[in-house]
Short mmCIF file of C-alpha atoms and ligand atoms in Angstrom, two decimals:
data_model
loop_
_atom_site.label_atom_id
_atom_site.label_comp_id
_atom_site.label_asym_id
_atom_site.label_seq_id
_atom_site.Cartn_x
_atom_site.Cartn_y
_atom_site.Cartn_z
CA MET A 16 -22.20 -19.95 -110.26
CA GLN A 17 -25.66 -20.76 -108.86
CA ARG A 18 -26.53 -24.44 -109.09
CA LYS A 19 -29.18 -26.69 -107.66
CA PRO A 20 -27.87 -27.86 -104.27
CA ILE A 21 -26.30 -31.30 -104.31
CA ILE A 22 -27.27 -33.47 -101.33
CA ALA A 23 -24.90 -36.33 -100.54
CA PRO A 24 -26.03 -38.63 -97.71
CA SER A 25 -23.13 -40.25 -95.89
CA ILE A 26 -23.63 -43.98 -95.48
CA LEU A 27 -21.35 -43.86 -92.44
CA ALA A 28 -24.56 -43.13 -90.49
CA ALA A 29 -26.54 -45.92 -92.21
CA ASP A 30 -27.35 -49.34 -90.76
CA PHE A 31 -24.48 -51.46 -92.15
CA SER A 32 -26.48 -54.66 -91.70
CA LYS A 33 -28.77 -53.54 -94.56
CA LEU A 34 -26.61 -51.21 -96.61
CA GLY A 35 -28.36 -51.95 -99.92
CA THR A 36 -31.76 -50.97 -98.49
CA GLU A 37 -30.28 -47.90 -96.80
CA VAL A 38 -28.80 -46.67 -100.07
CA GLU A 39 -32.11 -47.29 -101.90
CA ALA A 40 -33.88 -45.28 -99.21
CA VAL A 41 -32.14 -42.11 -100.43
CA SER A 42 -32.62 -42.59 -104.18
CA ASN A 43 -33.87 -38.97 -104.31
CA ALA A 44 -30.39 -37.76 -103.27
CA ASP A 45 -27.84 -36.48 -105.77
CA TRP A 46 -24.75 -38.41 -104.70
CA ILE A 47 -23.88 -41.07 -102.14
CA HIS A 48 -20.97 -40.07 -99.87
CA VAL A 49 -18.70 -42.98 -98.95
CA ASP A 50 -16.36 -42.32 -96.00
CA ILE A 51 -13.20 -44.41 -96.08
CA MET A 52 -11.19 -44.43 -92.82
CA ASP A 53 -8.00 -46.37 -92.23
CA GLY A 54 -7.46 -46.11 -88.46
CA HIS A 55 -4.24 -44.12 -89.12
CA PHE A 56 -5.08 -40.84 -90.82
CA VAL A 57 -8.13 -40.78 -88.56
CA PRO A 58 -8.60 -42.82 -85.38
CA ASN A 59 -11.60 -44.71 -86.77
CA LEU A 60 -12.03 -47.52 -89.30
CA SER A 61 -14.93 -47.80 -91.74
CA PHE A 62 -14.86 -49.80 -94.96
CA GLY A 63 -12.78 -50.25 -98.09
CA PRO A 64 -12.98 -50.91 -101.82
CA ASP A 65 -15.13 -54.08 -101.59
CA VAL A 66 -17.93 -52.36 -99.70
CA THR A 67 -17.63 -49.38 -102.05
CA LYS A 68 -18.08 -51.75 -105.00
CA ALA A 69 -21.15 -53.31 -103.35
CA VAL A 70 -22.67 -49.85 -102.80
CA HIS A 71 -21.98 -48.99 -106.44
CA LYS A 72 -23.90 -52.11 -107.49
CA SER A 73 -26.87 -51.17 -105.35
CA THR A 74 -27.40 -47.63 -106.71
CA SER A 75 -27.27 -45.62 -109.91
CA LEU A 76 -26.27 -42.48 -107.95
CA PRO A 77 -22.71 -41.19 -108.32
CA LEU A 78 -20.38 -42.24 -105.51
CA ASP A 79 -18.50 -39.44 -103.81
CA VAL A 80 -15.64 -41.30 -102.15
CA HIS A 81 -13.93 -39.46 -99.28
CA LEU A 82 -10.57 -41.03 -98.47
CA MET A 83 -9.52 -40.31 -94.89
CA ILE A 84 -6.42 -42.46 -95.30
CA GLU A 85 -2.66 -42.15 -95.32
CA ALA A 86 -0.80 -42.52 -98.62
CA PRO A 87 -3.94 -42.18 -100.78
CA GLU A 88 -1.78 -42.56 -103.93
CA LYS A 89 -1.36 -46.24 -103.07
CA TRP A 90 -5.11 -46.81 -102.93
CA VAL A 91 -6.87 -44.63 -105.46
CA GLN A 92 -6.84 -47.27 -108.19
CA HIS A 93 -8.90 -49.58 -105.97
CA TYR A 94 -11.59 -46.92 -105.62
CA ILE A 95 -11.52 -46.09 -109.33
CA ASP A 96 -12.09 -49.80 -109.99
CA ALA A 97 -14.82 -49.92 -107.36
CA GLY A 98 -16.87 -47.38 -109.34
CA ALA A 99 -16.15 -44.01 -107.71
CA HIS A 100 -17.50 -40.98 -109.55
CA CYS A 101 -15.28 -38.64 -107.56
CA VAL A 102 -12.33 -39.53 -105.33
CA ILE A 103 -11.51 -36.98 -102.64
CA PHE A 104 -8.24 -37.27 -100.74
CA HIS A 105 -6.77 -35.15 -97.94
CA VAL A 106 -3.98 -32.70 -98.75
CA GLU A 107 -2.53 -33.48 -95.31
CA ALA A 108 -1.99 -37.10 -96.41
CA THR A 109 -0.01 -36.69 -99.62
CA ASP A 110 3.03 -34.77 -100.87
CA ASP A 111 1.89 -34.28 -104.44
CA PRO A 112 -1.84 -33.53 -104.65
CA VAL A 113 -1.62 -32.29 -108.24
CA ALA A 114 -0.03 -35.54 -109.46
CA LEU A 115 -2.77 -37.51 -107.73
CA ALA A 116 -5.49 -35.32 -109.25
CA ARG A 117 -4.00 -35.95 -112.69
CA THR A 118 -3.98 -39.70 -112.07
CA LEU A 119 -7.66 -39.57 -111.18
CA ARG A 120 -8.70 -37.40 -114.09
CA SER A 121 -6.75 -39.45 -116.60
CA ALA A 122 -8.67 -42.50 -115.33
CA GLY A 123 -11.92 -40.66 -116.10
CA VAL A 124 -12.76 -40.02 -112.45
CA ARG A 125 -13.38 -36.62 -110.88
CA ALA A 126 -10.69 -35.37 -108.52
CA GLY A 127 -11.32 -33.75 -105.15
CA PHE A 128 -9.21 -32.60 -102.25
CA SER A 129 -10.21 -32.04 -98.66
CA VAL A 130 -8.84 -29.92 -95.83
CA LYS A 131 -9.16 -30.65 -92.13
CA PRO A 132 -10.43 -27.79 -89.90
CA GLY A 133 -6.90 -26.80 -88.88
CA THR A 134 -5.56 -26.65 -92.44
CA PRO A 135 -5.66 -23.25 -94.17
CA ILE A 136 -7.04 -23.15 -97.73
CA GLU A 137 -4.85 -20.35 -99.12
CA PRO A 138 -1.80 -22.53 -99.98
CA TYR A 139 -4.03 -24.72 -102.17
CA LEU A 140 -5.86 -22.06 -104.18
CA ASP A 141 -3.25 -22.21 -106.95
CA MET A 142 -4.11 -25.81 -107.78
CA LEU A 143 -7.89 -25.39 -108.16
CA GLU A 144 -7.68 -25.81 -111.97
CA GLU A 145 -6.51 -29.39 -111.39
CA PHE A 146 -9.63 -30.34 -109.40
CA ASP A 147 -13.36 -30.86 -109.79
CA GLU A 148 -14.28 -30.60 -106.12
CA VAL A 149 -13.02 -29.21 -102.82
CA LEU A 150 -14.37 -30.76 -99.62
CA VAL A 151 -14.25 -28.43 -96.62
CA MET A 152 -14.40 -30.35 -93.35
CA SER A 153 -16.67 -28.68 -90.81
CA VAL A 154 -15.78 -31.25 -88.11
CA GLU A 155 -12.55 -33.12 -87.33
CA PRO A 156 -12.69 -36.10 -89.70
CA GLY A 157 -13.17 -39.53 -88.17
CA PHE A 158 -16.68 -39.70 -86.78
CA GLY A 159 -20.24 -38.86 -87.70
CA GLY A 160 -22.62 -36.98 -85.43
CA GLN A 161 -20.29 -34.13 -84.37
CA SER A 162 -21.17 -30.44 -84.06
CA PHE A 163 -20.78 -28.13 -87.05
CA MET A 164 -17.83 -25.68 -86.87
CA PRO A 165 -19.16 -22.39 -88.30
CA ASP A 166 -15.66 -20.85 -88.41
CA GLN A 167 -14.89 -23.17 -91.35
CA LEU A 168 -17.25 -21.14 -93.53
CA ALA A 169 -14.50 -18.53 -93.95
CA LYS A 170 -12.71 -21.13 -96.12
CA VAL A 171 -15.86 -21.63 -98.16
CA ARG A 172 -16.09 -17.88 -98.81
CA THR A 173 -12.43 -17.72 -99.84
CA LEU A 174 -12.96 -20.64 -102.23
CA ARG A 175 -16.19 -19.17 -103.63
CA THR A 176 -14.42 -15.90 -104.44
CA ALA A 177 -11.42 -17.64 -106.04
CA ILE A 178 -13.57 -20.00 -108.10
CA ASP A 179 -15.92 -17.29 -109.31
CA GLU A 180 -13.17 -14.78 -110.09
CA ARG A 181 -11.33 -17.35 -112.16
CA GLY A 182 -14.52 -18.73 -113.76
CA LEU A 183 -13.70 -22.27 -112.66
CA ASP A 184 -16.06 -25.24 -112.63
CA VAL A 185 -15.14 -26.57 -109.18
CA ILE A 186 -17.76 -27.76 -106.72
CA ILE A 187 -17.45 -26.66 -103.09
CA GLU A 188 -18.69 -29.38 -100.78
CA ILE A 189 -19.01 -29.27 -97.01
CA ASP A 190 -18.86 -32.25 -94.65
CA GLY A 191 -19.64 -32.58 -90.96
CA GLY A 192 -22.52 -31.45 -88.79
CA ILE A 193 -24.75 -30.49 -91.72
CA SER A 194 -28.40 -30.50 -90.63
CA ALA A 195 -31.61 -28.51 -90.98
CA ASP A 196 -30.08 -26.04 -88.50
CA THR A 197 -26.77 -25.48 -90.30
CA ILE A 198 -27.27 -26.09 -94.03
CA ALA A 199 -28.63 -22.63 -94.87
CA GLN A 200 -25.53 -20.85 -93.53
CA ALA A 201 -23.28 -23.21 -95.51
CA ALA A 202 -25.32 -22.51 -98.66
CA GLU A 203 -25.18 -18.77 -98.01
CA ALA A 204 -21.37 -18.95 -97.70
CA GLY A 205 -21.21 -20.51 -101.17
CA CYS A 206 -21.33 -24.30 -100.88
CA ASP A 207 -22.70 -26.29 -103.82
CA ALA A 208 -22.76 -29.75 -102.24
CA PHE A 209 -23.67 -30.89 -98.73
CA VAL A 210 -22.76 -34.14 -97.01
CA ALA A 211 -25.18 -35.25 -94.29
CA GLY A 212 -24.94 -38.44 -92.27
CA SER A 213 -26.88 -38.32 -89.03
CA ALA A 214 -29.25 -35.61 -90.33
CA VAL A 215 -30.41 -38.09 -93.01
CA TYR A 216 -30.07 -41.57 -91.52
CA GLY A 217 -30.98 -40.43 -88.01
CA LYS A 218 -34.44 -39.46 -89.26
CA PRO A 219 -37.50 -41.74 -89.57
CA SER A 220 -37.64 -40.91 -93.30
CA PRO A 221 -34.19 -40.43 -94.82
CA ALA A 222 -35.74 -39.51 -98.19
CA GLN A 223 -37.84 -36.78 -96.61
CA ALA A 224 -34.76 -35.50 -94.77
CA VAL A 225 -32.92 -35.23 -98.12
CA ASP A 226 -35.77 -33.20 -99.64
CA GLU A 227 -35.94 -30.91 -96.62
CA LEU A 228 -32.19 -30.29 -96.63
CA ARG A 229 -32.30 -29.50 -100.35
CA LYS A 230 -35.13 -27.02 -99.80
CA LEU A 231 -33.27 -25.29 -96.96
CA ALA A 232 -30.08 -25.08 -99.06
CA SER A 233 -32.02 -23.54 -101.99
CA ARG A 234 -33.33 -20.51 -100.15
C1 DX5 B 301 -16.60 -37.43 -90.89
C2 DX5 B 301 -17.12 -37.88 -92.24
C3 DX5 B 301 -18.47 -37.35 -92.54
C4 DX5 B 301 -19.55 -37.87 -91.61
C5 DX5 B 301 -20.61 -36.82 -91.52
O1 DX5 B 301 -15.30 -37.86 -90.74
O2 DX5 B 301 -16.26 -37.45 -93.27
O3 DX5 B 301 -18.82 -37.58 -93.89
O4 DX5 B 301 -20.13 -39.06 -92.03
O5 DX5 B 301 -21.50 -37.17 -90.52
P1 DX5 B 301 -22.51 -36.12 -89.89
O6 DX5 B 301 -23.34 -35.57 -91.01
O7 DX5 B 301 -23.29 -36.94 -88.94
O8 DX5 B 301 -21.68 -35.05 -89.24
ZN1 ZN B 302 -16.95 -37.53 -95.43
#
């Protein structure tokens, strides 16, 4: 399925001292990507449900909440309550991803799963019907500003084929190292949605960076 590329700036790269303004600065984006890190699943800490709720109040854009946390099943309700549009959890962090997806969908929230670079996608293709999004990590989760791993695009191609063959409505999103130099190859491999942190907030005009990324992903 060919859709208009979805650009999701990651506020992990924003200036936290003025988060409201930083979110407003990308009002031309499609989603806001909210990276939740617990210092256990990944070595870094970011923010939690209260900050997510504050971001939700400061924008009308859908919040794409990426949980890089252990035991996500214990926490999803907090992010549903905080106003998430989609909650993405890691398959490496939970024993029953399908049960968690059902919990999310029955709460009226979109369900997504993510795979770290070292995790193969094939064992998870059978559960695609239960999900709205798949987030392919193109860096090791935990930090912004890392280099894009092009070998992860093989997973995107596998997903694209599976989704198209089965006629599913599942968005393929990619996260990590997406910039003007890398977004076109991710789009060509079949991604629908693109997370960008430093390539948006590291630029003098984040809004202009969003437009440029969208243009490059559309070609
Ligand atoms: C990494 C996060 C990413 C990160 C992307 O663990 O999941 O969303 O913010 O940052 P960039 O675009 O700078 O690689
Ligand atoms: Zn992320």
